Coordinates of C-alpha atoms and ligand atoms in Angstrom, one line a residue:
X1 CA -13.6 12.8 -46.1
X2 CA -16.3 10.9 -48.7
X3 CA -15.2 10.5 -51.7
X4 CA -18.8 10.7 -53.0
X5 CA -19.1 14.6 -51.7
X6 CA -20.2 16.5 -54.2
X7 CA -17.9 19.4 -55.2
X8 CA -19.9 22.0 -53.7
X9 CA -20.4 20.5 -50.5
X10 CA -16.3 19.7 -50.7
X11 CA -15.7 23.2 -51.1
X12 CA -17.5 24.6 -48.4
X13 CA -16.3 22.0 -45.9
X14 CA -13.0 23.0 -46.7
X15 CA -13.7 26.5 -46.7
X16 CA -15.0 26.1 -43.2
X17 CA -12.4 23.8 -41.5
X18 CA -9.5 25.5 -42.4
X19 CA -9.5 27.5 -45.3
X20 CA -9.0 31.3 -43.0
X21 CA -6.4 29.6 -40.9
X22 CA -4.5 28.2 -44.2
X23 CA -4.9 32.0 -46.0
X24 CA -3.4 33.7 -42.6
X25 CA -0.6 30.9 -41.9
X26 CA 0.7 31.4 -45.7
X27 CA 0.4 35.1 -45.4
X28 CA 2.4 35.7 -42.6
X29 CA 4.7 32.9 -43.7
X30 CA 5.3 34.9 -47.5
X31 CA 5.4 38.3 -45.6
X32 CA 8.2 37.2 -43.5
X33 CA 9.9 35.0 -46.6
X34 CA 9.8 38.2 -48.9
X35 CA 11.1 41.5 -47.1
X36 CA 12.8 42.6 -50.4
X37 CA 9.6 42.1 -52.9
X38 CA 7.8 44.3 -49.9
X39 CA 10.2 47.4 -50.3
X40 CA 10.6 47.0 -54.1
X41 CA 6.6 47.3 -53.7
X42 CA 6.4 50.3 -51.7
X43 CA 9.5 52.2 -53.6
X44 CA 7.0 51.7 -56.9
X45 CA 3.9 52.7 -55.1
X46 CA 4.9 56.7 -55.6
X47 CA 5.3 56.0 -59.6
X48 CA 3.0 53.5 -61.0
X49 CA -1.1 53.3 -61.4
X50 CA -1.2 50.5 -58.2
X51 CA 2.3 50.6 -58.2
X52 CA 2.9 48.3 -60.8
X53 CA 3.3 48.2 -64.6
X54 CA 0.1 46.8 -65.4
X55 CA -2.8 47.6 -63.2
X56 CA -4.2 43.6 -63.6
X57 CA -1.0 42.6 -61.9
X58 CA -2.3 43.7 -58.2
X59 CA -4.8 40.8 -59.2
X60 CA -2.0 38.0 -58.3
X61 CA -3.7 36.6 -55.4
X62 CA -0.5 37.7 -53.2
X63 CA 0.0 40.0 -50.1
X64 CA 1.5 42.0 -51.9
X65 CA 3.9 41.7 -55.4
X66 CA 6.6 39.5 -55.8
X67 CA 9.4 40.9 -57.7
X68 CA 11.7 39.0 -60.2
X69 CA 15.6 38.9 -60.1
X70 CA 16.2 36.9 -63.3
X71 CA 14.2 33.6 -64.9
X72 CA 15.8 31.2 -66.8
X73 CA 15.1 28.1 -67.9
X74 CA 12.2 26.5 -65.8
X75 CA 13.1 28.3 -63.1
X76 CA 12.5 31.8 -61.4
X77 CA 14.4 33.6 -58.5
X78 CA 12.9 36.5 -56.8
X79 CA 13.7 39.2 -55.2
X80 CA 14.7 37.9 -52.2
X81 CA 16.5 35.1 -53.9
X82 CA 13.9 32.3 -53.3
X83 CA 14.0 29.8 -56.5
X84 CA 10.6 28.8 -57.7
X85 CA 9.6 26.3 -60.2
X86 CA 7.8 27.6 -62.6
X87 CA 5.1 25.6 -63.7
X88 CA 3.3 29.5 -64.9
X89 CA 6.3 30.4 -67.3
X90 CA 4.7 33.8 -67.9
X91 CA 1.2 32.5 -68.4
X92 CA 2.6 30.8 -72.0
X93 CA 5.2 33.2 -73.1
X94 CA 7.5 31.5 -71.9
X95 CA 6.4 27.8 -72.4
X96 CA 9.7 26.5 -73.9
X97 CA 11.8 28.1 -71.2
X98 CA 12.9 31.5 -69.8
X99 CA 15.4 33.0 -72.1
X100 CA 16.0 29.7 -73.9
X101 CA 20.5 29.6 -75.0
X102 CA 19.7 30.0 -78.6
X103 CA 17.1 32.7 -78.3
X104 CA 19.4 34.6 -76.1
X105 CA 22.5 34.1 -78.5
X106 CA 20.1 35.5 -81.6
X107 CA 18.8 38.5 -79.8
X108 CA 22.3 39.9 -78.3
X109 CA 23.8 39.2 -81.9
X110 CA 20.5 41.2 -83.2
X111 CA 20.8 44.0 -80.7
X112 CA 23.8 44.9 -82.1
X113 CA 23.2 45.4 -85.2
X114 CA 19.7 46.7 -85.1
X115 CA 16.3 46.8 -83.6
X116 CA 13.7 47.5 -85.9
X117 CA 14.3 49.8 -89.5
X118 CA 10.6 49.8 -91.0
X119 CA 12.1 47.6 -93.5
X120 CA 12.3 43.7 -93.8
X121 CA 15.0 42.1 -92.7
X122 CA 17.5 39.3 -94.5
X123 CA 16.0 36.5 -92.6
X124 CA 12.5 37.2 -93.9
X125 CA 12.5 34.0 -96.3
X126 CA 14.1 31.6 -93.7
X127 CA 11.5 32.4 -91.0
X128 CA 8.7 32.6 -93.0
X129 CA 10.0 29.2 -94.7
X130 CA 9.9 27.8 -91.0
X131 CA 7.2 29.1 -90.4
X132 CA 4.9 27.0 -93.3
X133 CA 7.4 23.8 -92.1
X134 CA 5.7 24.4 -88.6
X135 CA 2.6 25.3 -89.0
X136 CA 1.3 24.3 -91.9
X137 CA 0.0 27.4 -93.6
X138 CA 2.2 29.0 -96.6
X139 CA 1.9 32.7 -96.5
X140 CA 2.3 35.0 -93.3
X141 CA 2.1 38.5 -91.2
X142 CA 3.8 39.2 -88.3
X143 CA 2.2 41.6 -85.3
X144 CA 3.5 42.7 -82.1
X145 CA 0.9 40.5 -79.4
X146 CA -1.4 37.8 -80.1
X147 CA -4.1 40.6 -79.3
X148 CA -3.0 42.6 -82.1
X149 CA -2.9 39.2 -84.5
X150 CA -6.0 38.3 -83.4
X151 CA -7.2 41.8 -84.4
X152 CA -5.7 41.7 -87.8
X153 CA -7.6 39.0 -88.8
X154 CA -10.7 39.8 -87.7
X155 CA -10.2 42.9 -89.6
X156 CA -8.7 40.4 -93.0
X157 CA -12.0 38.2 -92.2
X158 CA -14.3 40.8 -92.5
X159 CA -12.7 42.6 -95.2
X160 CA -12.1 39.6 -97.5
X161 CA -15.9 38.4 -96.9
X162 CA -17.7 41.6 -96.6
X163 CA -19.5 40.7 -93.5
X164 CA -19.6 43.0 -90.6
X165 CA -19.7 40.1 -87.9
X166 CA -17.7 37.3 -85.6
X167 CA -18.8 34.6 -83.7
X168 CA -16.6 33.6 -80.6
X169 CA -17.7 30.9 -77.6
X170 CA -18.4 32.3 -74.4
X171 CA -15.6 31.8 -72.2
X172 CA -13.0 32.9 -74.6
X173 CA -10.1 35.6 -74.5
X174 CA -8.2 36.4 -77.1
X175 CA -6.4 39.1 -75.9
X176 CA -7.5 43.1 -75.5
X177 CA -9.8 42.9 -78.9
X178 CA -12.8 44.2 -78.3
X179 CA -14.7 42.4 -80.3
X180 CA -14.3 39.0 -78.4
X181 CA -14.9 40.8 -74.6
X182 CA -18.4 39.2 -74.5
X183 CA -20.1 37.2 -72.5
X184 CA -23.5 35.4 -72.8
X185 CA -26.1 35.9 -70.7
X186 CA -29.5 34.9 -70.4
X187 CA -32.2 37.8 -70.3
X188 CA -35.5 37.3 -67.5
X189 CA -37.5 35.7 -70.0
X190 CA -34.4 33.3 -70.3
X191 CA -33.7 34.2 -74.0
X192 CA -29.4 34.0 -74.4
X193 CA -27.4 37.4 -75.4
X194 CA -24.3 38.6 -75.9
X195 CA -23.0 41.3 -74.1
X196 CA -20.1 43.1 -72.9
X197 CA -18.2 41.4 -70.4
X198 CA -18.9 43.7 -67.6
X199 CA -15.8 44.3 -65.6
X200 CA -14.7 46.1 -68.9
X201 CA -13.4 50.1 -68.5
X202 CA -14.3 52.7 -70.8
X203 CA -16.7 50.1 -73.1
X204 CA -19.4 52.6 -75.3
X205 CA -20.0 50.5 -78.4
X206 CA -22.6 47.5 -78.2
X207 CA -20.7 44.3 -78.8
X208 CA -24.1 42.9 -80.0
X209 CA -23.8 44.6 -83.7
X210 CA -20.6 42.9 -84.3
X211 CA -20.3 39.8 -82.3
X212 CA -22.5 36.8 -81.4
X213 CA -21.4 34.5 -78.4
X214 CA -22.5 31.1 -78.1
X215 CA -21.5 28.3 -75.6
X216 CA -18.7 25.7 -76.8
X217 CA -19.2 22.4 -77.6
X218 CA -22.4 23.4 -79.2
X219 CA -22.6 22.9 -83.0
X220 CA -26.7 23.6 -82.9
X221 CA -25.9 27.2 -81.3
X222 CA -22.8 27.2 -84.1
X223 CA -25.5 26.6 -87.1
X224 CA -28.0 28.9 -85.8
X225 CA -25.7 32.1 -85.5
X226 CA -24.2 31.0 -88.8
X227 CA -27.5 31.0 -90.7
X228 CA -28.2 34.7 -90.6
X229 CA -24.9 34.9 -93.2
X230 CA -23.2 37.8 -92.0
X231 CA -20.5 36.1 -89.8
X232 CA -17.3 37.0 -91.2
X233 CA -15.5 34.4 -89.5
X234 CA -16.0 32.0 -86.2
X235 CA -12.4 32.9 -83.5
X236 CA -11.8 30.1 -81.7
X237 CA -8.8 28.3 -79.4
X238 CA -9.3 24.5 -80.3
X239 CA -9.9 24.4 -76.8
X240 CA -11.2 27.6 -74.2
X241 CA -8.2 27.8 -72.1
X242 CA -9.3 30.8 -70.2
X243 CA -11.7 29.9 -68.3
X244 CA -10.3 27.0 -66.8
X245 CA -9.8 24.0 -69.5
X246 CA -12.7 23.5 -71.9
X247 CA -11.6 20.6 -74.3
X248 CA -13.5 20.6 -77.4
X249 CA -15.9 17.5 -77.7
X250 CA -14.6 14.9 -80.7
X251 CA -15.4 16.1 -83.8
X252 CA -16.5 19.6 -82.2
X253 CA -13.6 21.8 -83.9
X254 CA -13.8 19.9 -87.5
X255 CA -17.8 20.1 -87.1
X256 CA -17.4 24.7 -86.6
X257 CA -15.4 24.4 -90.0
X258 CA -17.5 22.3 -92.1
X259 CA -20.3 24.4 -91.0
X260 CA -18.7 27.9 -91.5
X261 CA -17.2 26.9 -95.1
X262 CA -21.0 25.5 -95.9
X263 CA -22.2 29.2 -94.7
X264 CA -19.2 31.5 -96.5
X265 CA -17.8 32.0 -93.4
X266 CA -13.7 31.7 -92.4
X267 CA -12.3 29.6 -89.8
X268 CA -9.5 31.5 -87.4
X269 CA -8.2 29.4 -84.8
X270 CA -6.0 31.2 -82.1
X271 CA -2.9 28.4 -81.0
X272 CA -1.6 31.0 -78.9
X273 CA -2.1 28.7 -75.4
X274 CA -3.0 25.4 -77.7
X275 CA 0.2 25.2 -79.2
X276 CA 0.9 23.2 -76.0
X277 CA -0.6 20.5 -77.5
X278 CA 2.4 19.6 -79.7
X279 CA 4.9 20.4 -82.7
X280 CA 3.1 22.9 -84.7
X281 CA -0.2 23.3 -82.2
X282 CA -3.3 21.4 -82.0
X283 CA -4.5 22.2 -85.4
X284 CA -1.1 20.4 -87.3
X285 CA -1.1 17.4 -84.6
X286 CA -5.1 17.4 -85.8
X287 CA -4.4 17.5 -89.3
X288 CA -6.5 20.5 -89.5
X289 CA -6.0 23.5 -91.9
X290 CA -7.6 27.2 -90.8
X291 CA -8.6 29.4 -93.0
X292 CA -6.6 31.8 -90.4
X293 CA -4.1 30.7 -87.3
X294 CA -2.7 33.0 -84.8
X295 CA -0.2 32.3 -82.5
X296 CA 1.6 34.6 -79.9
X297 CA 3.5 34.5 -76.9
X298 CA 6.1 31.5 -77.0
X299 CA 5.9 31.7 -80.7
X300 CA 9.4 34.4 -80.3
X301 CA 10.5 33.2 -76.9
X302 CA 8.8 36.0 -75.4
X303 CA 10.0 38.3 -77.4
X304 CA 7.4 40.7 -78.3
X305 CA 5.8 39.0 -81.4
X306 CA 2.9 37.0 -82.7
X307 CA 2.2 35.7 -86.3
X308 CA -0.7 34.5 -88.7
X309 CA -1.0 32.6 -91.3
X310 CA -3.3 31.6 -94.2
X311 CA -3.4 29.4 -97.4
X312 CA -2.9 30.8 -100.8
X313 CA -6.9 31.3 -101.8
X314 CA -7.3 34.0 -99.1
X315 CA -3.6 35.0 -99.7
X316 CA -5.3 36.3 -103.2
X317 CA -8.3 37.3 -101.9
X318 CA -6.5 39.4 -99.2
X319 CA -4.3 41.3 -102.3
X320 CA -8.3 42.1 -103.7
X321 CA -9.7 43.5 -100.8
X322 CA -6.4 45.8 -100.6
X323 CA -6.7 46.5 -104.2
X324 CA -9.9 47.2 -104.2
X325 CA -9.5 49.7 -101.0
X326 CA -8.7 53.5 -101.5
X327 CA -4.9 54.0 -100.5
X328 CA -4.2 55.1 -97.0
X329 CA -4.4 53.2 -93.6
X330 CA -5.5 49.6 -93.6
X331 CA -5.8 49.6 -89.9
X332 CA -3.7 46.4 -90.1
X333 CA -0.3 46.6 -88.7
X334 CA 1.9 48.5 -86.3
X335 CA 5.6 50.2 -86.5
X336 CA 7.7 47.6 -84.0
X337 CA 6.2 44.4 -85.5
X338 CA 7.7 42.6 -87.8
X339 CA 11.2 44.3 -86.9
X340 CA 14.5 43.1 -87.0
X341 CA 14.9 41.8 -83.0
X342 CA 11.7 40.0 -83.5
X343 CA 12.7 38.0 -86.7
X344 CA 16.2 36.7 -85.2
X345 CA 13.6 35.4 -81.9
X346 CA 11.6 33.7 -84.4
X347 CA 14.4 32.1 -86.5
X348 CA 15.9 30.7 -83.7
X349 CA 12.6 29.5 -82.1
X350 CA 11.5 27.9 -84.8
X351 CA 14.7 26.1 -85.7
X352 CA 16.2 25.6 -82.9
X353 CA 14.0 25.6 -80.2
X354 CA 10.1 24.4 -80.9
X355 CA 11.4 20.7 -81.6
X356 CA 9.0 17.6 -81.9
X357 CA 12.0 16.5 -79.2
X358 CA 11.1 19.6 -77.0
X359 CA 7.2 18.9 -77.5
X360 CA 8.0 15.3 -76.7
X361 CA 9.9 16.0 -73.4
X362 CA 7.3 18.6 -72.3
X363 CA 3.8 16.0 -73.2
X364 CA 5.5 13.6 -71.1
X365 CA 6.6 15.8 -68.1
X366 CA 3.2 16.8 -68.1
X367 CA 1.8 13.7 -67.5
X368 CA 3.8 12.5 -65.1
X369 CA 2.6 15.8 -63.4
X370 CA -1.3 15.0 -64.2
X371 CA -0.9 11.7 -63.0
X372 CA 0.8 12.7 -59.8
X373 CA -2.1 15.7 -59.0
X374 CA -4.8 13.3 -59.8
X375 CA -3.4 10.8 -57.4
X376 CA -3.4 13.8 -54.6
X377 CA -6.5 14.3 -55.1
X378 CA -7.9 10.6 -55.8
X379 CA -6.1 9.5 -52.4
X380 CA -7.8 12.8 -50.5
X381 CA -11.2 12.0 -52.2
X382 CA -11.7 15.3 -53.7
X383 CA -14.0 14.7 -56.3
X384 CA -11.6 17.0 -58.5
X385 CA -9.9 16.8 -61.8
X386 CA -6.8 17.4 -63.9
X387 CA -7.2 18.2 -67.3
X388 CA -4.6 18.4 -70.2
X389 CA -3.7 19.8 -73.5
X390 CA 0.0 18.0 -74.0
X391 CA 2.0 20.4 -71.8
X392 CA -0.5 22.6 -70.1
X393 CA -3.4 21.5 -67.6
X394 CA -5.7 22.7 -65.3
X395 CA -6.9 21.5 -62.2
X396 CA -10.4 22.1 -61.6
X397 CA -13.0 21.9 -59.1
X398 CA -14.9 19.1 -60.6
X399 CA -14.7 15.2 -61.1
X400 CA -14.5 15.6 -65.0
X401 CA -13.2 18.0 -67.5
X402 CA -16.1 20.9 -68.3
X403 CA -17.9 20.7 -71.5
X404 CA -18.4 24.8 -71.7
X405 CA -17.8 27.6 -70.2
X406 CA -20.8 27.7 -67.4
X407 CA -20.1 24.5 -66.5
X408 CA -16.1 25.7 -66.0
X409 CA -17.5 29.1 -64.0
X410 CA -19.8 26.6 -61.8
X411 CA -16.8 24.8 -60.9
X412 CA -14.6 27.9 -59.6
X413 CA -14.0 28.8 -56.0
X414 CA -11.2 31.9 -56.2
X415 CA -11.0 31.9 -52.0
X416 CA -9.8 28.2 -52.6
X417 CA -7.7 28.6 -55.8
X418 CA -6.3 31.7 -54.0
X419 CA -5.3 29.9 -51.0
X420 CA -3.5 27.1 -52.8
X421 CA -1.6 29.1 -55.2
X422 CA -0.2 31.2 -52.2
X423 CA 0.8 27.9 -50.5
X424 CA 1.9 26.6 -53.4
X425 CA 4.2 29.4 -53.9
X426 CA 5.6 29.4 -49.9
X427 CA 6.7 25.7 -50.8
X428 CA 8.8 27.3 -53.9
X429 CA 6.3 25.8 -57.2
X430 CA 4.5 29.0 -59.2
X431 CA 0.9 28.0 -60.3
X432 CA -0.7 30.8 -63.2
X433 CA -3.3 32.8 -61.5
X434 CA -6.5 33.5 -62.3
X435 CA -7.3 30.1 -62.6
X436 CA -5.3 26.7 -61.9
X437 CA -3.1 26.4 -64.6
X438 CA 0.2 24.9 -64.8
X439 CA 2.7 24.1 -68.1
X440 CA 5.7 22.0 -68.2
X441 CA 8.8 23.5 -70.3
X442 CA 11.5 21.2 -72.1
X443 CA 13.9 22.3 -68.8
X444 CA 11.5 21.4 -66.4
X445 CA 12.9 18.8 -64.0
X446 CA 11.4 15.3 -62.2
X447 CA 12.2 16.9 -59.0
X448 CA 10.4 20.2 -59.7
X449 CA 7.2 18.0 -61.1
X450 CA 7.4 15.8 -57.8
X451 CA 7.3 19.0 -56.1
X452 CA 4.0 20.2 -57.2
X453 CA 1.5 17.5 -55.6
X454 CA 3.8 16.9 -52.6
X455 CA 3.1 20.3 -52.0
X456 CA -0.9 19.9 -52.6
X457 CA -0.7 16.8 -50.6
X458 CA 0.8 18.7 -47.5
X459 CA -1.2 21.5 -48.3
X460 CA -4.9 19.2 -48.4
X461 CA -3.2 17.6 -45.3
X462 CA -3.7 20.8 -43.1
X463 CA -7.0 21.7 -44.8
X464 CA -9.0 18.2 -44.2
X465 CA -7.6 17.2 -40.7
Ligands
PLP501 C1 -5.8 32.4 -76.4 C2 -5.2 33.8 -76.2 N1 -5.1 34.6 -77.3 C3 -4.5 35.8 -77.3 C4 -4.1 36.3 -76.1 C5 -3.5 37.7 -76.0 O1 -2.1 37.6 -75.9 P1 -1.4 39.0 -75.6 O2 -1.8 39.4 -74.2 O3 0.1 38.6 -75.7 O4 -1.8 40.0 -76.6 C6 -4.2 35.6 -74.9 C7 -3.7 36.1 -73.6 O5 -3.8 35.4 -72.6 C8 -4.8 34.3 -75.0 O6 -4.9 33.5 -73.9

């Protein structure tokens, strides 16, 4: 094949040599490989919306679920006792390994002495002590998901400020906030807005009064929406990680916060998938201080948790804005954060567990893992990349990493994608879905990183003969 095809015309040559026959060899070959996922999936069908836990989960692009025996480490075992690499580990929650020892060890001591009281527990000072050493930031909250953190400090940013709205890049996610579930799109006379993202359920409000949407890697479009001074704060990942990799341009992140302090507007940065990047996240590697940072996921081992942070000024300013509030709900806060299980996850992550050692192993795993994709694709001439962020990367349909979000959207072909991750998984290596995502954990082995372009190598064997 050329190597000088461009990526569209790549696509659909492969889509029409061989893509179907790929799709329906891996179908039948996963039906046949996975008789006990297929009868845990039926026996659920009677009790759960699409019977699963979480209706987005039918959205795997599998016949039909695969069901989990245990995960440990960088590995999974389903069902029907296949072990896959996991190269997904729970889409970041589980980034430093399933269940890592020391995590394990501090939640079964927990257990037994108590979940969650509505009180602070003893470790309080240690973890938030390691959590300034880690991060950066001296003073903290803790909240249940990086959703709900990312909530709380929208809510801290506007009530500190006393401006009504946020600015976000299109592209982003930051969990179920509805605030940031925007897209941009351009009107018929071409003129760009923000809207909501329409695959949402049950949306009424107009995400226009609160939020303004511009495309990443754009400091003009940064400026402009700043100028009308009512952004509260601009929420941002250092780099848009969920819709495919969007790496921020140099100078792009340190350029949003120069701007929003010269317009009385806060900085929040959301590490919850950037604290690939190394110890602390991409913000402390960076030398970067946030007015706000929120991480999630990994941040407990998986443990249902998420914290934020923030300097002393807004500390203070935070204390006025309560003060100055009538008593009664904040709308900040929930009853299981913050408890007692979720403090031992965090001590022992944080001291044990997130190590410059662990972030060292992972950087380097991961880029013996780029380099071997790239080659894949260099040899088959797929004008194709690989980008990364330390331990995560994302292979994506296009010869260089995108610059924002349309050009990331452009570059998506989910019949492809879909395809590959199923064959992927038949030759025991689990890819993230919803887009081509793959993370390397401390445990993660040279064999199981070998595995992964061996497999796309077969795999782009069968669909360019
Ligand atoms: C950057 C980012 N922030 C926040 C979230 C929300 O995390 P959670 O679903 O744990 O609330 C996600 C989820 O994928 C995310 O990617």
């Amino acid at each position: 094949m050329a190597a000088d095809a461009g990526a569209a015309t790549m696509a659909a040559m492969i889509r029409s040599a061989a893509l179907d026959a790929l799709r329906t060899r891996e179908t039948a070959r996963y039906r046949e490989r996975h008789p006990r996922s297929a009868a845990l999936a039926a026996a659920s069908a009677p009790h759960w919306l699409y019977g699963l836990p979480l209706h987005w989960m039918r959205d795997w692009p599998l016949p039909h679920p695969l069901f989990v025996q245990r995960a440990q480490g960088a590995e999974l075992v389903c069902a029907d006792g296949h072990r896959l690499a996991d190269f997904c580990l729970g889409d970041t929650a589980a980034m430093y390994g399933h269940a890592p020892p020391a995590v394990a060890r501090a939640v079964a001591a927990q257990a037994a002495a108590g979940f969650s009281a509505m009180l602070p527990g003893e470790a309080l000072a240690e973890v938030g002590a390691l959590l300034a050493q880690v991060f950066g930031l001296p003073r903290w909250q803790l909240a249940l998901s990086a959703s709900d953190a990312n909530r709380f400090a929208l809510r801290w940013a506007r009530a500190v400020t006393g401006r009504p709205r946020v600015l976000v890049f299109d592209g982003c996610y930051h969990g179920t906030v509805d605030d940031t579930l925007v897209d941009l799109r351009a009107d018929a006379g071409g003129r760009r807005r923000t809207v909501a993202r329409a695959s949402l359920l049950g949306q009424v409000h107009d995400p226009a009064a609160s939020t303004v949407a511009v495309p990443f890697n754009d400091l003009v479009a940064v400026e402009q929406a700043l100028a009308g001074g009512d952004i509260a704060c601009v929420l941002t990942e250092p780099a848009l990680t969920n819709c495919g990799l969007v790496p921020p341009a140099p100078g792009f992140i340190e350029g949003v916060q120069a701007l929003a302090r010269a317009h009385g507007s806060l900085l929040v940065l959301d590490e919850t998938h950037t604290l690939s990047s190394g110890h602390g996240g991409w913000a402390r590697v960076q030398g970067l201080v946030p007015d706000l940072l929120v991480v999630g996921k990994a941040v407990a081992g998986g443990v249902p948790c998420a914290v934020y942070g923030f300097g002393e000024d807004l500390a203070q300013r935070m204390e006025h804005a309560r003060a100055a509030a009538p008593a009664g709900h904040s709308g900040i806060g929930t009853t299981l954060a913050g408890g007692l299980l979720a403090l031992a996850a965090l001590r022992a992550m944080l001291a044990e567990v997130m190590t410059p050692a662990a972030h060292e192993r992972m950087s380097q795993g991961a880029e013996r893992l780029q380099a071997g994709l790239q080659a894949v694709i260099t040899d088959a001439g797929l004008p194709w990349s690989v980008t990364r962020l330390g331990a995560r990367m994302e292979l994506q349909f296009r010869a260089a990493a995108p610059r924002d979000a349309g050009e990331a959207r452009a570059a998506m072909d989910d019949a492809l994608a879909a395809a590959l991750h199923l064959a992927w998984l038949n030759r025991g290596v689990l890819v993230t879905p919803f887009h081509d995502m793959l993370l390397v954990s401390p445990q993660t082995t040279d064999e199981d990183i070998a595995a992964v372009p061996a497999a796309l190598r077969s795999v782009l064997g069968e669909l360019l003969a």
